Amino acid sequence: MQVASVIVDVAAMQTDKEFDYIVPEKWEGLIQPGMRVVVPFGPRKIQGFVTALKNKSNVKRLKSIIEPMDLLPVLNQELLELADWLTETTLCFKISAYQAMLPAAMKAKYEKVFQIRETAEPMDDKLASLFNRNGELAWEAAAKAGLLNSLRQEVKENRAELVYKVKSRDRKKSIRMIGLALSDEDLGGHLDALPANARKQKDVLHYLAASGSPLLSAKEVMEQTDTSNSTLKSLLEKGFIVERYQEVYRDPYENRQFKKTEPLPLTNQQQEAIAPILGSIEDVRHETFLLYGVTGSGKTEIYLQSIQRVLEKGKEAIVLVPEISLTPQMVHRFKGRFGDDVAVLHSGLSTGEKYDEWRKIQRKEVKVVVGARSAVFAPFENLGIVIIDEEHETSYKQEENPRYHARETAIKRAEFYQCPVILGSATPSLESFARAQKGVYHLLTLPNRMNNQQLPEVEIVDMREELRHGNRSMFSRALFEKLTDRLEKGEQTVLFLNRRGHSSFIMCRDCGYVAGCPHCDISLTYHRHSHRMKCHYCGFEEPVPSRCPECNSDHIRYFGTGTQKVEDELGKLLPHARVVRMDVDTTSRKGAHEKLLQQFAEGKADILLGTQMIAKGLDFPNITLVGVLSADTMLHIPDFRSAEKTFQLLTQVSGRAGRHQLQGEVVIQTYTPEHYSIQLAGKQDYDQFYKEEMMMRKLGNYPPFYYLALVTVSHEDVMIASGVTEKITQYIQARLSDEAIILGPVASPIARINDRYRYQCLIKYKREPKLNEILKTVMEHYTKQQGDKSLQVAVDVNPFIMM
DNA sequence: AGCACGCCGACT
DNA sequence: GTCGGCGTGCTC
């Protein structure tokens, strides 16, 4: 007897373990570890993942697997083991780890349906009429109609049954193909056999015969011969033609042409940088490289040529980019060099498109994957390199379970395959640069821009000074002057603003009342489209009050500056300027992002105005001015990384200017010009920033000097939330070494979300081998024993967001 | 997470 | 008497 260990699709602490099932004899040899199966679980039917096969079990009453959902494993042995590692390091459920590795289309959908029993005596007509043609009635529909009781009775009396269905959404797309069922010699005779008025049918047969190919798309044949499906149907019935369904991939880049590119000659500094990488590929040796190169120093060419070498070895490559729809130029470069060998995985694709790209990888039809964070799980089996571009980006950390970091995951996989990892950045994260300094990573440096272009000249403008001179506009005099100058010269400008919407919040000028969310401790954000205020955390929204709810004054004012407001302002000040605005609101539609960029690239706009998303990857020759409207918005958020993020962002945005022949200029507007992150971003001095920031981190006992773990407790009742956090803090404190620093319990920076109070405890530590075990115990204790449904305890190991 | 089972309050 | 509330415990 063969027994399969199965992880079931129930994300809960109590079910986060292997359940044993008998493998039915007919499927012995077929069912393998890494396959999805349908299993009975209590009264239901659910999806599960086979993790192992064995020949006996300690469980007395075993049930059998109902059916396999795959013909081949969807997770190979390496990925199964990687999931174990993910589970242990991020403290997530195993099922969550598996699901993170697979495209969303493979997540099971469940349906509960009442079915009429054919064999039994007919049920009441009125009730029976509610069932559909197939004799089915959805459980949910029945519940809505208040029929559950009568249906329960029907089930009891065997006139109906309740059926649990497991559906996979991994639909393949196929197209209908038709072809001649006859040989050429036979054709003549058969044509004669057709009645004289069957003109259309003859046309089709002639067309098929003339084409010479065994199968043609039915759609195409109908179009070309001007016939309809009924013609094909009669031919099929007569057996003159055959039809086949052929799987096709949904190709999001189908109609795009990619110009083939050849490897470019490398500069001396590029050659020096690439040599150790090629060495590591050659020796089949794992090593992590930190490729530190200023913007425009030619990192991408190094990626491309490293991949080239990997492909020559018959191996595969993964390239991670922050959020790929944001950098269509990047996709173009990879598709241009490696053509059809490239699959692309990013959030802009539909579920079906992602699934198809994933299958291309699984079926080994591609060798290179370019994608966002989750592409790190691409099911390659002969991985030769992993490249993480813009290594410092925080989007590489997933903020929901499993809370993994793509960088650590990539390194883990690369260790398994003994292949290199390249982390590329112009502004490496402090963690990575510190590791490079310690020799954990191999540091490679590209200090100069290609062709030795100058870095842009940066001017830092003190906005307080502007105010003192009576300038209350959002543009400093310097920026405005340069902006008009560019308009005259016909050169392009990028304006960067780190905030979306119109104004960030609404305040009464008389009493200082700020509109806040009634369910969360955060102010509401004003959206001009709808003229409403929205909460970005729980989705609450309400119209803008015309009078202050506190003091009844009508001096309601919008504070903060959003992209919409800047656009309006530009329209007033420079009515002739053509502005393209890019933010979440204008790019949410599919393909909108590329369209807007295209518009700008073709010179149909003078000014590109946008948020974060324009900071990366833009490379247009005509941009000679970059304006940062308010550099400090990020600086004041309560996060130990805020200075680092500010520096990185400013450096990145500045890098957009003057990448080609024309010299670039940057204007940074700020209310805190003396801050080191702004000063050093202005000088583009990463090395100095690294030194200063490392000092701050050392003083604050923050990474990279300490590791962090964050426990967040939430409950409807403040007292319970704080009380439980207090207990947890004590429990942890008692079990860690003296070296560990424990902060808490304190209220979270956002003390309430969705009417739940939030408390947290932050653990700073250097080496605590027992920590994960302790945290696991805490989670187990508070999910099981308390039984308080409202209590939530979440653990984030190496958190990036402290909220 | 679901779902059944089971044990108490208010009703046709 | 029964319907239905949700506390408790299990799912191979």
Tab-separated table of N, CA and C in Angstrom, chain A residues 483-556:
chain	number	residue	atom	x	y	z
A	483	LEU	N	12.595	75.599	-15.493
A	483	LEU	CA	11.486	74.939	-16.180
A	483	LEU	C	11.093	75.726	-17.435
A	484	THR	N	10.972	77.025	-17.290
A	484	THR	CA	10.609	77.846	-18.460
A	484	THR	C	11.720	77.798	-19.493
A	485	ASP	N	12.950	77.773	-19.015
A	485	ASP	CA	14.093	77.699	-19.928
A	485	ASP	C	14.031	76.424	-20.776
A	486	ARG	N	13.693	75.299	-20.137
A	486	ARG	CA	13.611	74.031	-20.882
A	486	ARG	C	12.478	74.049	-21.898
A	487	LEU	N	11.373	74.696	-21.504
A	487	LEU	CA	10.242	74.778	-22.418
A	487	LEU	C	10.639	75.539	-23.671
A	488	GLU	N	11.398	76.615	-23.466
A	488	GLU	CA	11.829	77.409	-24.614
A	488	GLU	C	12.754	76.613	-25.517
A	489	LYS	N	13.655	75.859	-24.874
A	489	LYS	CA	14.640	75.100	-25.654
A	489	LYS	C	14.060	73.825	-26.257
A	490	GLY	N	12.854	73.466	-25.824
A	490	GLY	CA	12.267	72.232	-26.323
A	490	GLY	C	12.884	70.992	-25.699
A	491	GLU	N	13.454	71.153	-24.529
A	491	GLU	CA	13.964	69.984	-23.809
A	491	GLU	C	12.944	69.547	-22.767
A	492	GLN	N	13.142	68.313	-22.260
A	492	GLN	CA	12.114	67.759	-21.384
A	492	GLN	C	12.485	67.813	-19.906
A	493	THR	N	11.438	67.852	-19.083
A	493	THR	CA	11.614	67.937	-17.637
A	493	THR	C	10.845	66.821	-16.955
A	494	VAL	N	11.424	66.301	-15.892
A	494	VAL	CA	10.713	65.342	-15.050
A	494	VAL	C	10.477	65.994	-13.701
A	495	LEU	N	9.223	66.023	-13.281
A	495	LEU	CA	8.903	66.558	-11.953
A	495	LEU	C	8.462	65.410	-11.078
A	496	PHE	N	9.098	65.331	-9.922
A	496	PHE	CA	8.845	64.199	-9.067
A	496	PHE	C	8.199	64.624	-7.760
A	497	LEU	N	7.153	63.908	-7.407
A	497	LEU	CA	6.425	64.216	-6.182
A	497	LEU	C	6.090	62.908	-5.501
A	498	ASN	N	6.371	62.835	-4.230
A	498	ASN	CA	6.203	61.562	-3.570
A	498	ASN	C	4.852	61.439	-2.881
A	499	ARG	N	3.793	61.666	-3.611
A	499	ARG	CA	2.484	61.562	-2.991
A	499	ARG	C	1.423	61.525	-4.067
A	500	ARG	N	0.392	60.726	-3.838
A	500	ARG	CA	-0.655	60.675	-4.852
A	500	ARG	C	-1.899	61.411	-4.372
A	501	GLY	N	-2.902	61.418	-5.199
A	501	GLY	CA	-4.114	62.127	-4.831
A	501	GLY	C	-3.947	63.615	-5.038
A	502	HIS	N	-4.770	64.374	-4.404
A	502	HIS	CA	-4.746	65.808	-4.598
A	502	HIS	C	-4.020	66.484	-3.440
A	503	SER	N	-4.601	66.425	-2.304
A	503	SER	CA	-3.957	66.938	-1.111
A	503	SER	C	-3.953	65.789	-0.131
A	504	SER	N	-3.032	65.791	0.779
A	504	SER	CA	-2.993	64.618	1.618
A	504	SER	C	-4.055	64.656	2.699
A	505	PHE	N	-4.323	65.802	3.277
A	505	PHE	CA	-5.345	65.792	4.320
A	505	PHE	C	-6.102	67.116	4.345
A	506	ILE	N	-7.132	67.133	5.143
A	506	ILE	CA	-8.021	68.286	5.181
A	506	ILE	C	-8.054	68.828	6.603
A	507	MET	N	-7.872	70.129	6.723
A	507	MET	CA	-7.791	70.705	8.055
A	507	MET	C	-8.628	71.974	8.139
A	508	CYS	N	-9.188	72.194	9.294
A	508	CYS	CA	-9.927	73.415	9.539
A	508	CYS	C	-8.943	74.487	9.994
A	509	ARG	N	-8.975	75.631	9.339
A	509	ARG	CA	-7.973	76.659	9.647
A	509	ARG	C	-8.281	77.368	10.960
A	510	ASP	N	-9.507	77.252	11.395
A	510	ASP	CA	-9.861	77.951	12.631
A	510	ASP	C	-9.546	77.132	13.875
A	511	CYS	N	-9.930	75.862	13.893
A	511	CYS	CA	-9.721	75.102	15.118
A	511	CYS	C	-8.661	74.005	14.960
A	512	GLY	N	-8.181	73.814	13.753
A	512	GLY	CA	-7.123	72.823	13.567
A	512	GLY	C	-7.623	71.393	13.451
A	513	TYR	N	-8.930	71.235	13.317
A	513	TYR	CA	-9.492	69.884	13.169
A	513	TYR	C	-8.993	69.242	11.871
A	514	VAL	N	-8.557	67.992	11.972
A	514	VAL	CA	-8.135	67.248	10.799
A	514	VAL	C	-9.070	66.071	10.622
A	515	ALA	N	-9.576	65.899	9.415
A	515	ALA	CA	-10.499	64.796	9.160
A	515	ALA	C	-9.761	63.471	9.270
A	516	GLY	N	-10.207	62.644	10.177
A	516	GLY	CA	-9.562	61.352	10.376
A	516	GLY	C	-10.538	60.227	10.116
A	517	CYS	N	-9.978	59.009	9.953
A	517	CYS	CA	-10.826	57.845	9.723
A	517	CYS	C	-11.460	57.418	11.048
A	518	PRO	N	-12.756	57.159	11.043
A	518	PRO	CA	-13.400	56.757	12.298
A	518	PRO	C	-12.987	55.349	12.753
A	519	HIS	N	-12.375	54.565	11.841
A	519	HIS	CA	-12.006	53.195	12.202
A	519	HIS	C	-10.504	53.016	12.405
A	520	CYS	N	-9.724	53.972	11.939
A	520	CYS	CA	-8.276	53.839	12.020
A	520	CYS	C	-7.698	55.140	12.575
A	521	ASP	N	-6.533	55.047	13.178
A	521	ASP	CA	-5.907	56.260	13.677
A	521	ASP	C	-5.035	56.879	12.609
A	522	ILE	N	-5.658	57.418	11.613
A	522	ILE	CA	-4.912	57.999	10.505
A	522	ILE	C	-5.807	59.013	9.816
A	523	SER	N	-5.206	60.055	9.243
A	523	SER	CA	-6.065	61.060	8.626
A	523	SER	C	-6.513	60.595	7.243
A	524	LEU	N	-7.649	61.093	6.832
A	524	LEU	CA	-8.198	60.710	5.532
A	524	LEU	C	-7.495	61.478	4.420
A	525	THR	N	-7.431	60.855	3.255
A	525	THR	CA	-6.774	61.471	2.113
A	525	THR	C	-7.824	61.993	1.138
A	526	TYR	N	-7.609	63.195	0.675
A	526	TYR	CA	-8.570	63.808	-0.227
A	526	TYR	C	-8.342	63.344	-1.665
A	527	HIS	N	-9.405	62.926	-2.344
A	527	HIS	CA	-9.322	62.545	-3.760
A	527	HIS	C	-10.228	63.464	-4.569
A	528	ARG	N	-9.653	64.101	-5.542
A	528	ARG	CA	-10.419	65.113	-6.234
A	528	ARG	C	-11.449	64.532	-7.198
A	529	HIS	N	-11.076	63.404	-7.844
A	529	HIS	CA	-11.991	62.745	-8.783
A	529	HIS	C	-13.399	62.704	-8.222
A	530	SER	N	-13.482	62.133	-7.034
A	530	SER	CA	-14.777	61.874	-6.430
A	530	SER	C	-15.169	62.979	-5.450
A	531	HIS	N	-14.249	63.886	-5.212
A	531	HIS	CA	-14.423	64.916	-4.187
A	531	HIS	C	-14.794	64.269	-2.854
A	532	ARG	N	-14.079	63.215	-2.539
A	532	ARG	CA	-14.326	62.513	-1.290
A	532	ARG	C	-13.014	62.302	-0.557
A	533	MET	N	-13.142	61.924	0.709
A	533	MET	CA	-11.950	61.615	1.496
A	533	MET	C	-11.920	60.105	1.734
A	534	LYS	N	-10.734	59.526	1.561
A	534	LYS	CA	-10.638	58.069	1.687
A	534	LYS	C	-9.593	57.673	2.712
A	535	CYS	N	-9.829	56.546	3.356
A	535	CYS	CA	-8.830	55.981	4.255
A	535	CYS	C	-8.039	54.943	3.464
A	536	HIS	N	-6.727	55.073	3.425
A	536	HIS	CA	-5.914	54.154	2.635
A	536	HIS	C	-5.700	52.822	3.337
A	537	TYR	N	-6.184	52.710	4.567
A	537	TYR	CA	-5.982	51.457	5.289
A	537	TYR	C	-7.206	50.561	5.305
A	538	CYS	N	-8.375	51.137	5.561
A	538	CYS	CA	-9.557	50.273	5.645
A	538	CYS	C	-10.550	50.539	4.530
A	539	GLY	N	-10.308	51.556	3.697
A	539	GLY	CA	-11.188	51.805	2.560
A	539	GLY	C	-12.373	52.709	2.879
A	540	PHE	N	-12.486	53.140	4.129
A	540	PHE	CA	-13.587	54.035	4.502
A	540	PHE	C	-13.525	55.303	3.658
A	541	GLU	N	-14.693	55.803	3.230
A	541	GLU	CA	-14.685	57.089	2.540
A	541	GLU	C	-15.925	57.899	2.865
A	542	GLU	N	-15.800	59.202	2.780
A	542	GLU	CA	-16.949	60.067	3.002
A	542	GLU	C	-16.740	61.373	2.243
A	543	PRO	N	-17.829	62.094	1.988
A	543	PRO	CA	-17.682	63.357	1.260
A	543	PRO	C	-16.971	64.401	2.116
A	544	VAL	N	-16.385	65.374	1.441
A	544	VAL	CA	-15.699	66.442	2.160
A	544	VAL	C	-16.754	67.327	2.838
A	545	PRO	N	-16.591	67.616	4.119
A	545	PRO	CA	-17.573	68.466	4.784
A	545	PRO	C	-17.423	69.913	4.306
A	546	SER	N	-18.520	70.623	4.201
A	546	SER	CA	-18.423	72.029	3.788
A	546	SER	C	-18.139	72.916	4.997
A	547	ARG	N	-18.510	72.395	6.153
A	547	ARG	CA	-18.219	73.121	7.389
A	547	ARG	C	-17.482	72.191	8.338
A	548	CYS	N	-16.680	72.790	9.192
A	548	CYS	CA	-15.912	71.990	10.139
A	548	CYS	C	-16.856	71.317	11.141
A	549	PRO	N	-16.761	70.006	11.275
A	549	PRO	CA	-17.646	69.311	12.204
A	549	PRO	C	-17.392	69.700	13.662
A	550	GLU	N	-16.258	70.297	13.940
A	550	GLU	CA	-15.926	70.635	15.321
A	550	GLU	C	-16.431	72.039	15.672
A	551	CYS	N	-16.059	73.015	14.832
A	551	CYS	CA	-16.355	74.391	15.218
A	551	CYS	C	-17.275	75.084	14.224
A	552	ASN	N	-17.732	74.330	13.219
A	552	ASN	CA	-18.693	74.864	12.267
A	552	ASN	C	-18.134	75.986	11.375
A	553	SER	N	-16.823	76.161	11.394
A	553	SER	CA	-16.219	77.175	10.529
A	553	SER	C	-16.249	76.671	9.090
A	554	ASP	N	-16.255	77.596	8.117
A	554	ASP	CA	-16.189	77.110	6.732
A	554	ASP	C	-14.800	77.302	6.132
A	555	HIS	N	-13.835	77.535	6.975
A	555	HIS	CA	-12.451	77.657	6.507
A	555	HIS	C	-11.776	76.296	6.418
A	556	ILE	N	-12.316	75.473	5.555
A	556	ILE	CA	-11.727	74.144	5.360
A	556	ILE	C	-10.617	74.270	4.339
